[in-house]
Amino acid sequence: MNVLVISDSHGLTNELQTIVSRHKQHVDAVIHCGDSELPSDHEALQGMLVVRGNCDYERRFPTDLVEERNGVRFFITHGHLYNVKMTMMNAYYKAKEVGAHIVCFGHSHIAGCEQIDDVLFINPGSIFLPRMRREKTYAMLHINNNTTTVYFYNIDGQLLDDLTTTYKIQ
């Protein structure tokens, strides 16, 4: 199973559609972790699992989503309500509460992934204004049985090898 994860696009539509079009033949789900700054009926968001970020004023987006695909449970949030710029513990406790294996979030604009106990945290970075790196980034998860490989790409679709990491999930 392949899952495309994007966050913090802050009004970009052409770039968002290009990324989805680039990978649509190879993905089972597309997640947007908030701050799209687009209305919920915008064509660039069609078919995506989308949550509301602190810069999204569209009330139709949920603040959190729990989605299960092929036995893998995802907790999707923007992160601002869980103080992710300071700690992962609030999001970790929520993930444990909802039985999530993977947490997808944004807000900090910092691309990265880490595993805390049996919960994998993915922040795809930002395709608008990245922090801590120059590249505008998004992520692709490849999940095969109990192994998840997280690939990061720049906005032009080039793989960022230094960020690629493989984890065991339960």
mmCIF file of C-alpha atoms in Angstrom:
data_model
loop_
_atom_site.group_PDB
_atom_site.id
_atom_site.type_symbol
_atom_site.label_atom_id
_atom_site.label_comp_id
_atom_site.label_asym_id
_atom_site.label_seq_id
_atom_site.Cartn_x
_atom_site.Cartn_y
_atom_site.Cartn_z
ATOM 1 C CA MET A 1 0.000 0.000 0.000
ATOM 2 C CA ASN A 2 1.241 3.478 -0.879
ATOM 3 C CA VAL A 3 0.039 6.664 0.808
ATOM 4 C CA LEU A 4 0.894 10.176 -0.369
ATOM 5 C CA VAL A 5 1.150 12.727 2.466
ATOM 6 C CA ILE A 6 1.162 16.493 1.890
ATOM 7 C CA SER A 7 0.831 19.414 4.274
ATOM 8 C CA ASP A 8 1.010 23.167 4.527
ATOM 9 C CA SER A 9 0.407 24.031 0.882
ATOM 10 C CA HIS A 10 -1.014 27.447 1.914
ATOM 11 C CA GLY A 11 -3.077 28.193 -1.170
ATOM 12 C CA LEU A 12 -0.929 26.478 -3.804
ATOM 13 C CA THR A 13 -3.153 24.678 -6.299
ATOM 14 C CA ASN A 14 -1.069 23.958 -9.409
ATOM 15 C CA GLU A 15 1.747 22.442 -7.340
ATOM 16 C CA LEU A 16 -0.700 20.369 -5.310
ATOM 17 C CA GLN A 17 -2.405 19.025 -8.426
ATOM 18 C CA THR A 18 0.953 18.306 -10.086
ATOM 19 C CA ILE A 19 2.146 16.253 -7.107
ATOM 20 C CA VAL A 20 -1.075 14.240 -6.949
ATOM 21 C CA SER A 21 -1.067 13.709 -10.713
ATOM 22 C CA ARG A 22 2.572 12.559 -10.590
ATOM 23 C CA HIS A 23 1.773 9.792 -8.083
ATOM 24 C CA LYS A 24 -1.932 9.024 -8.587
ATOM 25 C CA GLN A 25 -1.295 5.768 -10.464
ATOM 26 C CA HIS A 26 0.745 4.431 -7.534
ATOM 27 C CA VAL A 27 -1.179 5.505 -4.422
ATOM 28 C CA ASP A 28 -4.031 4.040 -2.432
ATOM 29 C CA ALA A 29 -4.730 7.245 -0.477
ATOM 30 C CA VAL A 30 -3.771 10.909 -0.465
ATOM 31 C CA ILE A 31 -3.626 12.750 2.855
ATOM 32 C CA HIS A 32 -3.460 16.512 3.318
ATOM 33 C CA CYS A 33 -2.482 17.421 6.888
ATOM 34 C CA GLY A 34 -3.981 20.889 6.831
ATOM 35 C CA ASP A 35 -3.286 24.502 5.991
ATOM 36 C CA SER A 36 -4.374 24.054 2.406
ATOM 37 C CA GLU A 37 -6.174 27.401 2.701
ATOM 38 C CA LEU A 38 -8.615 26.123 0.072
ATOM 39 C CA PRO A 39 -12.364 25.587 0.268
ATOM 40 C CA SER A 40 -13.442 22.011 0.852
ATOM 41 C CA ASP A 41 -14.958 21.745 -2.622
ATOM 42 C CA HIS A 42 -11.811 22.917 -4.438
ATOM 43 C CA GLU A 43 -10.841 20.555 -7.254
ATOM 44 C CA ALA A 44 -7.236 20.323 -5.993
ATOM 45 C CA LEU A 45 -8.484 18.588 -2.813
ATOM 46 C CA GLN A 46 -10.891 16.143 -4.450
ATOM 47 C CA GLY A 47 -10.367 12.563 -3.348
ATOM 48 C CA MET A 48 -8.042 13.523 -0.490
ATOM 49 C CA LEU A 49 -8.370 12.926 3.219
ATOM 50 C CA VAL A 50 -8.070 16.510 4.496
ATOM 51 C CA VAL A 51 -7.954 18.007 7.990
ATOM 52 C CA ARG A 52 -8.217 21.615 9.071
ATOM 53 C CA GLY A 53 -5.096 23.529 10.038
ATOM 54 C CA ASN A 54 -4.729 26.738 11.987
ATOM 55 C CA CYS A 55 -4.780 28.741 8.713
ATOM 56 C CA ASP A 56 -7.841 26.956 7.314
ATOM 57 C CA TYR A 57 -11.074 28.821 7.869
ATOM 58 C CA GLU A 58 -13.283 26.310 6.094
ATOM 59 C CA ARG A 59 -15.296 24.705 8.892
ATOM 60 C CA ARG A 60 -16.189 21.643 6.809
ATOM 61 C CA PHE A 61 -12.751 20.112 7.391
ATOM 62 C CA PRO A 62 -12.507 17.979 10.536
ATOM 63 C CA THR A 63 -9.733 18.825 12.988
ATOM 64 C CA ASP A 64 -8.740 15.138 13.172
ATOM 65 C CA LEU A 65 -9.394 11.997 11.158
ATOM 66 C CA VAL A 66 -8.923 8.340 11.996
ATOM 67 C CA GLU A 67 -8.721 6.260 8.840
ATOM 68 C CA GLU A 68 -7.965 2.573 8.458
ATOM 69 C CA ARG A 69 -6.544 1.155 5.242
ATOM 70 C CA ASN A 70 -5.506 -2.478 4.823
ATOM 71 C CA GLY A 71 -5.370 -2.993 8.591
ATOM 72 C CA VAL A 72 -3.203 0.086 9.224
ATOM 73 C CA ARG A 73 -4.848 2.793 11.310
ATOM 74 C CA PHE A 74 -3.892 6.401 10.635
ATOM 75 C CA PHE A 75 -4.443 9.369 12.922
ATOM 76 C CA ILE A 76 -4.418 12.520 10.769
ATOM 77 C CA THR A 77 -4.207 15.990 12.275
ATOM 78 C CA HIS A 78 -2.602 19.320 11.520
ATOM 79 C CA GLY A 79 -0.850 19.286 14.874
ATOM 80 C CA HIS A 80 -1.478 22.760 16.241
ATOM 81 C CA LEU A 81 -4.090 21.461 18.691
ATOM 82 C CA TYR A 82 -1.531 18.936 19.986
ATOM 83 C CA ASN A 83 1.352 21.406 20.362
ATOM 84 C CA VAL A 84 3.568 19.428 17.951
ATOM 85 C CA LYS A 85 6.112 22.232 17.712
ATOM 86 C CA MET A 86 7.021 21.515 21.336
ATOM 87 C CA THR A 87 6.353 17.812 21.906
ATOM 88 C CA MET A 88 4.987 14.670 20.285
ATOM 89 C CA MET A 89 3.515 13.396 23.555
ATOM 90 C CA ASN A 90 0.024 14.900 23.131
ATOM 91 C CA ALA A 91 -0.276 13.422 19.635
ATOM 92 C CA TYR A 92 1.217 10.162 20.921
ATOM 93 C CA TYR A 93 -1.434 9.874 23.643
ATOM 94 C CA LYS A 94 -4.195 10.606 21.124
ATOM 95 C CA ALA A 95 -2.753 8.021 18.729
ATOM 96 C CA LYS A 96 -2.754 5.427 21.514
ATOM 97 C CA GLU A 97 -6.327 6.395 22.440
ATOM 98 C CA VAL A 98 -7.589 5.798 18.886
ATOM 99 C CA GLY A 99 -5.357 2.771 18.235
ATOM 100 C CA ALA A 100 -3.333 4.430 15.460
ATOM 101 C CA HIS A 101 -0.190 2.897 14.025
ATOM 102 C CA ILE A 102 0.771 6.021 12.059
ATOM 103 C CA VAL A 103 0.280 9.716 12.828
ATOM 104 C CA CYS A 104 0.360 12.130 9.882
ATOM 105 C CA PHE A 105 0.678 15.787 10.832
ATOM 106 C CA GLY A 106 2.080 19.111 9.698
ATOM 107 C CA HIS A 107 2.123 22.609 11.220
ATOM 108 C CA SER A 108 5.870 22.946 11.837
ATOM 109 C CA HIS A 109 6.780 22.815 8.118
ATOM 110 C CA ILE A 110 9.695 20.543 9.121
ATOM 111 C CA ALA A 111 9.986 17.309 7.133
ATOM 112 C CA GLY A 112 10.762 14.263 9.205
ATOM 113 C CA CYS A 113 9.660 11.009 10.732
ATOM 114 C CA GLU A 114 10.247 9.210 13.988
ATOM 115 C CA GLN A 115 8.911 6.247 15.866
ATOM 116 C CA ILE A 116 7.892 6.467 19.508
ATOM 117 C CA ASP A 117 7.278 3.005 20.898
ATOM 118 C CA ASP A 118 4.962 1.444 18.309
ATOM 119 C CA VAL A 119 3.616 4.687 16.783
ATOM 120 C CA LEU A 120 5.163 6.152 13.630
ATOM 121 C CA PHE A 121 5.006 9.946 13.214
ATOM 122 C CA ILE A 122 5.223 11.482 9.728
ATOM 123 C CA ASN A 123 5.521 15.187 8.982
ATOM 124 C CA PRO A 124 5.786 15.690 5.202
ATOM 125 C CA GLY A 125 7.104 19.240 5.608
ATOM 126 C CA SER A 126 5.671 21.984 3.435
ATOM 127 C CA ILE A 127 5.350 22.452 -0.313
ATOM 128 C CA PHE A 128 5.015 26.206 0.292
ATOM 129 C CA LEU A 129 7.467 27.375 2.963
ATOM 130 C CA PRO A 130 9.790 24.687 4.332
ATOM 131 C CA ARG A 131 11.722 25.062 7.559
ATOM 132 C CA MET A 132 15.065 23.446 8.470
ATOM 133 C CA ARG A 133 15.619 22.479 4.813
ATOM 134 C CA ARG A 134 15.607 24.416 1.581
ATOM 135 C CA GLU A 135 13.562 21.866 -0.334
ATOM 136 C CA LYS A 136 9.798 22.103 -0.432
ATOM 137 C CA THR A 137 8.793 18.571 0.560
ATOM 138 C CA TYR A 138 6.087 15.929 0.689
ATOM 139 C CA ALA A 139 6.171 12.260 1.692
ATOM 140 C CA MET A 140 5.208 8.863 0.327
ATOM 141 C CA LEU A 141 4.659 5.892 2.628
ATOM 142 C CA HIS A 142 5.165 2.407 1.281
ATOM 143 C CA ILE A 143 3.579 -0.086 3.665
ATOM 144 C CA ASN A 144 4.246 -3.774 3.166
ATOM 145 C CA ASN A 145 3.132 -6.131 5.940
ATOM 146 C CA ASN A 146 4.731 -4.762 9.126
ATOM 147 C CA THR A 147 7.311 -2.587 7.383
ATOM 148 C CA THR A 148 6.834 1.040 6.411
ATOM 149 C CA THR A 149 9.342 2.947 4.309
ATOM 150 C CA VAL A 150 8.972 6.721 4.320
ATOM 151 C CA TYR A 151 10.237 8.482 1.209
ATOM 152 C CA PHE A 152 10.499 12.256 0.997
ATOM 153 C CA TYR A 153 10.448 14.150 -2.281
ATOM 154 C CA ASN A 154 11.052 17.735 -3.258
ATOM 155 C CA ILE A 155 8.307 19.621 -5.054
ATOM 156 C CA ASP A 156 9.806 18.606 -8.431
ATOM 157 C CA GLY A 157 9.430 14.910 -7.578
ATOM 158 C CA GLN A 158 13.100 14.197 -6.860
ATOM 159 C CA LEU A 159 13.687 11.661 -4.093
ATOM 160 C CA LEU A 160 15.539 13.005 -1.045
ATOM 161 C CA ASP A 161 17.595 9.931 -0.145
ATOM 162 C CA ASP A 162 18.933 11.369 3.104
ATOM 163 C CA LEU A 163 15.429 11.425 4.602
ATOM 164 C CA THR A 164 14.345 7.924 3.493
ATOM 165 C CA THR A 165 13.793 5.674 6.505
ATOM 166 C CA THR A 166 12.265 2.235 7.108
ATOM 167 C CA TYR A 167 10.353 1.289 10.264
ATOM 168 C CA LYS A 168 8.635 -1.763 11.687
ATOM 169 C CA ILE A 169 5.012 -1.136 12.646
ATOM 170 C CA GLN A 170 2.671 -3.432 14.552
#
